[in-house]
Amino acid sequence: MGHYLTVKKIVETAYTLQLKGNLERAKKYYLEALKIHPKEFDALHMLGVIELELGNISIAKDLLNRALDIYPNHPGAINNAGLIALDAKDLDSAIQYFQRALDIDPNFTQAKCNFALTLYRLRKFEKAKKFLEAQIKLYPMPAEAHNTLGLALFALNLPEKAIEAFTLSLQIKTEYPEAYYNLGNAYSALKQTTEALACYEKALQLNDRMANAWFNRGNTLRELLQYKSAINSYERAQILSQNIPGLLGVKLHTQMYMCDWSDFDREKLKLTRGIRDGNLTCPPLALMSIVDDPDLHKMATDTWVKTYLTPPEVAPIGRRLPESEKVKIGYFSSDFHNHATMYLISGLLRNHDRESFEIFFFSFDVSCPDEMRALVSLPTSHYFDVNNVSDFGVAELARQIGIDVAIDLKGFTADCRPNIFAFRAAPIQISYLGYPGTMCCPFIDFIIADATVINPDYRDSYTEKILFMPNCYQPSDNRRQLITTQLSKQDHGIAENNFVFCSFNSPHKITPECFSKWMQVLHATVDQNSVLWLLADSEITRVNLRKEAKKRKIDAHRLVFAASLEQPEHLARLKFADLALDTLPYNSHTSGSDALWAGVPLVTEIGRSFASRVGASLLKAVRLDDLICSSSAEFVTMAKRLAYDNAFLAQKRSILKEGQASLPLFATEQYTRDFENILIGLCECEGRH
C-alpha cells in the first residue's frame, strides 16, 4: 500500500509539472514512478503524451501501447494513440483509434475534433463538414472544431462559409495563429488581399515560426506587386522549412516578375533536380516559363496531381440522347470577365450554333460584371454563378442538367477548380485554351491542340487524348475593333524615327536568355534607331531591365516601358509598333494574337513544349511561316532583316492587313464550325448522339 501511495504522489507531482509546461521535470517524475511500479497506467499514459509533445514518436507509441495493454478501453489513451498515428501520417490507423475512443465515450470532445481532422486529412472533406456541423448543433465545440470545419469548407471551395467558421474559432480562442493563417487563406481565395495580409501578419505575431504563413504572406505581397517584400517572406519560409510544396519555383517565378535573374541558373537547376527526384519544387504553370521540357512538365504535374488531387469514386455517366436533342456544352471558368481568355474565346461563344448546341456557363468568378460577363449572360445561354458552390455541388449540378461535354478553361492556372471534374461533371471532359500543357488527371479525357503546338516527338508527354483543330488551336474574335486614338508615338515615349520592337508579354515570361537575344537584336539594329517597347507595371521591374540592358552594352534609354491597358486601348497603341518579338519558353499567347490582329508581324523561336510553340501556331495560321525560327541566331537574323528590309516588312504587314477576312486565325465562324464538329464527333463516338 505504501508503494502505491508513493507512486500516486509522484504521478500527481509529475502531472502538476506537466500542466505548467515543465515537461522535462515531469518526465523525470514519471520515470521514477515507473521504476517503482512498471505497470502504472497514468505514468505510462502521461509519459507517452510528453514524448509525443517532444516529437519522440516511436517512444510515445511504445508507452501508449504499454498503457493500453493495462487498460485497453481507456478513451484518453486510445485518443492519444490516435494522435501518434496522425503525427506519423498513418491516417487509416488514426481514424480507427478516434472512432474507437468515441464508441467508448460518445461525448469525448477532443476525440471528435481529432476524428474530424483525420477525415479532413484523408481528403474526405464532405464527411468532415457534415460530422462537425452535426456536432456543433448538439454541443458547444472548442475553437479547434470550428477551425477544422473551416478547413473542410475551404477545401470544398466554400471560402465565404470558411471565413465564418474561422472567425467563430477566433472568437472562442483569440490567440490562435493557425486559425488566423487559415482565415488569411480564405480571404486570399476571395481576392481580398488586404484582409488576407492582415491575417498572415497576425498569425506571425503569435507564432513567427509558421513557415506556411510566411509563404502565403509572400504570395499575397506578390499579388500586390510588392515583389521585394514577397521574396523576403519566401526566404523566411525557406529558413523554417525545406518542405513547402512549390516554394522554390514560386520564389524564382516571383523574381522573374521583377526580372531579377541574379541566381536564375542555380535556382533553375535546383528545382529541376527536385522535380526529377519526385519533389514538389515548382507548380506546373510556373515551370512553363522556366523550362522548355514537356517531359519535365509532365513529371512535375503528375507529382502535383498525386499530392493534391485524390479523385473520388464517382459513378460514370452513361446516357444516350435522342437524335433531336441538342448537345449540351458546359464551359467552366473563373475568367468570364474582361480577361485574356475571354478576348480570345468571345467570338466562338457568340457564334455557337444554338440550333444544335445548348450552351451553359459555370462561373466561379469573384470579379465585377463587365461587358464580357454580359456576353455569357445572354438569354441564348445558361449562366450559373457557382462561386459559393462546392466542387461536388457544381459537378452534381452539371450532371443533373445533363451536360454532355464539360470544358475546363482553367487547367492549373489561378483560381482553377479541377476537383469539379474529378467528380465527373460530364461524360466527356476537355482541357481547353487556358492551360498549355497536360493536366495528368485521369478524369480529363481530351486536350484541344493543333499539329504545331504538340510536338509529334512529345505526344507521350500528354496523358489526354489529343483533339487536333485543323488550323490553330487558339480562337480569335474577328469583331474586335481597332479603335482610333488621338495619342501619338511621343505620348508613349517613342520618337517618330524609332523602329519599334515590342513585347507586351508579362515580365515573368522574360528569361535571361530571351533578353540577351533581344539585346542582340537592338545591337544589330542600332542604325535604325531601334527601341524595345515592353510591358512593366512595377518600377523595380523597369529598374532591373535597365540594369540588364547596360550589362549587355545597350543604352537603357532604348527600353521603353508601357503600363497595362484595357484591350481596346492596348490594340490601339499597337499601331505604333513595327515588329513583335516573342518570348521563350513561354510564348506570346493572347498578346501574340493581339499583335497579329493589329497588323504587327511576330518573330518567334519555336521550342518543344506546348507553351513554346504557340507563336509558331499563330504564324502558320496567318501564312507567315517564314517568321518561325529554329534557333536564337536565326531569330536575331530574322528580326534584323525585318528592321532593315522595308519591302520585306511591308509585305508581312500587308498579309495581315489584307487577310483579316480570310486568314485562318481570324476566321472565327469557320473556327467555330470546326470546333463544333469535333464535339459532335466525340458525342457520336461515345454513343451519346
GROMACS .gro file of N, CA and C in nm, residues 339-352 354 361 371-372 375-376 378 432-433 475-480 567 668 672:
model
   96
  339HIS      N    1  -1.089   3.948  -6.956
  339HIS     CA    2  -0.971   3.866  -6.930
  339HIS      C    3  -0.920   3.812  -7.063
  340ALA      N    4  -0.791   3.779  -7.067
  340ALA     CA    5  -0.729   3.733  -7.191
  340ALA      C    6  -0.804   3.615  -7.253
  341THR      N    7  -0.847   3.520  -7.170
  341THR     CA    8  -0.919   3.404  -7.224
  341THR      C    9  -1.048   3.447  -7.293
  342MET      N   10  -1.120   3.539  -7.232
  342MET     CA   11  -1.247   3.583  -7.291
  342MET      C   12  -1.225   3.663  -7.419
  343TYR      N   13  -1.117   3.739  -7.426
  343TYR     CA   14  -1.088   3.812  -7.550
  343TYR      C   15  -1.069   3.715  -7.667
  344LEU      N   16  -1.008   3.599  -7.638
  344LEU     CA   17  -0.986   3.500  -7.743
  344LEU      C   18  -1.113   3.424  -7.778
  345ILE      N   19  -1.188   3.384  -7.677
  345ILE     CA   20  -1.297   3.289  -7.698
  345ILE      C   21  -1.431   3.355  -7.727
  346SER      N   22  -1.439   3.486  -7.714
  346SER     CA   23  -1.568   3.555  -7.725
  346SER      C   24  -1.636   3.529  -7.860
  347GLY      N   25  -1.559   3.526  -7.968
  347GLY     CA   26  -1.617   3.501  -8.099
  347GLY      C   27  -1.675   3.362  -8.110
  348LEU      N   28  -1.605   3.262  -8.056
  348LEU     CA   29  -1.654   3.125  -8.056
  348LEU      C   30  -1.786   3.117  -7.980
  349LEU      N   31  -1.791   3.178  -7.863
  349LEU     CA   32  -1.912   3.171  -7.781
  349LEU      C   33  -2.030   3.238  -7.851
  350ARG      N   34  -2.001   3.348  -7.917
  350ARG     CA   35  -2.108   3.423  -7.985
  350ARG      C   36  -2.160   3.347  -8.107
  351ASN      N   37  -2.073   3.269  -8.172
  351ASN     CA   38  -2.108   3.205  -8.299
  351ASN      C   39  -2.157   3.061  -8.285
  352HIS      N   40  -2.163   3.011  -8.164
  352HIS     CA   41  -2.212   2.874  -8.147
  352HIS      C   42  -2.349   2.857  -8.212
  354ARG      N   43  -2.684   2.762  -8.199
  354ARG     CA   44  -2.781   2.735  -8.092
  354ARG      C   45  -2.889   2.635  -8.135
  361PHE      N   46  -2.275   2.810  -6.889
  361PHE     CA   47  -2.154   2.866  -6.829
  361PHE      C   48  -2.160   2.846  -6.678
  371GLU      N   49  -1.856   4.394  -6.966
  371GLU     CA   50  -1.913   4.361  -7.097
  371GLU      C   51  -1.890   4.215  -7.136
  372MET      N   52  -1.777   4.158  -7.095
  372MET     CA   53  -1.752   4.018  -7.126
  372MET      C   54  -1.842   3.926  -7.044
  375LEU      N   55  -2.164   3.895  -7.215
  375LEU     CA   56  -2.167   3.804  -7.330
  375LEU      C   57  -2.212   3.664  -7.290
  376VAL      N   58  -2.166   3.617  -7.175
  376VAL     CA   59  -2.202   3.482  -7.133
  376VAL      C   60  -2.335   3.479  -7.058
  378LEU      N   61  -2.611   3.609  -7.187
  378LEU     CA   62  -2.716   3.632  -7.286
  378LEU      C   63  -2.832   3.533  -7.267
  432TYR      N   64  -0.902   2.296  -7.230
  432TYR     CA   65  -0.901   2.381  -7.349
  432TYR      C   66  -0.857   2.523  -7.317
  433LEU      N   67  -0.763   2.572  -7.390
  433LEU     CA   68  -0.726   2.713  -7.406
  433LEU      C   69  -0.651   2.776  -7.289
  475PRO      N   70  -0.858   3.025  -8.061
  475PRO     CA   71  -0.962   3.101  -8.131
  475PRO      C   72  -0.928   3.249  -8.136
  476SER      N   73  -1.001   3.322  -8.216
  476SER     CA   74  -0.983   3.466  -8.225
  476SER      C   75  -1.118   3.528  -8.258
  477ASP      N   76  -1.140   3.647  -8.207
  477ASP     CA   77  -1.267   3.717  -8.231
  477ASP      C   78  -1.247   3.822  -8.340
  478ASN      N   79  -1.304   3.798  -8.457
  478ASN     CA   80  -1.285   3.892  -8.568
  478ASN      C   81  -1.377   4.014  -8.561
  479ARG      N   82  -1.443   4.030  -8.447
  479ARG     CA   83  -1.521   4.153  -8.427
  479ARG      C   84  -1.450   4.254  -8.338
  480ARG      N   85  -1.328   4.218  -8.299
  480ARG     CA   86  -1.252   4.315  -8.218
  480ARG      C   87  -1.227   4.440  -8.301
  567GLN      N   88  -0.815   4.618  -7.321
  567GLN     CA   89  -0.779   4.567  -7.454
  567GLN      C   90  -0.801   4.666  -7.568
  668THR      N   91  -1.329   3.340  -8.756
  668THR     CA   92  -1.398   3.300  -8.633
  668THR      C   93  -1.513   3.203  -8.660
  672THR      N   94  -1.539   2.815  -8.535
  672THR     CA   95  -1.650   2.766  -8.453
  672THR      C   96  -1.707   2.637  -8.511
   0.00000   0.00000   0.00000
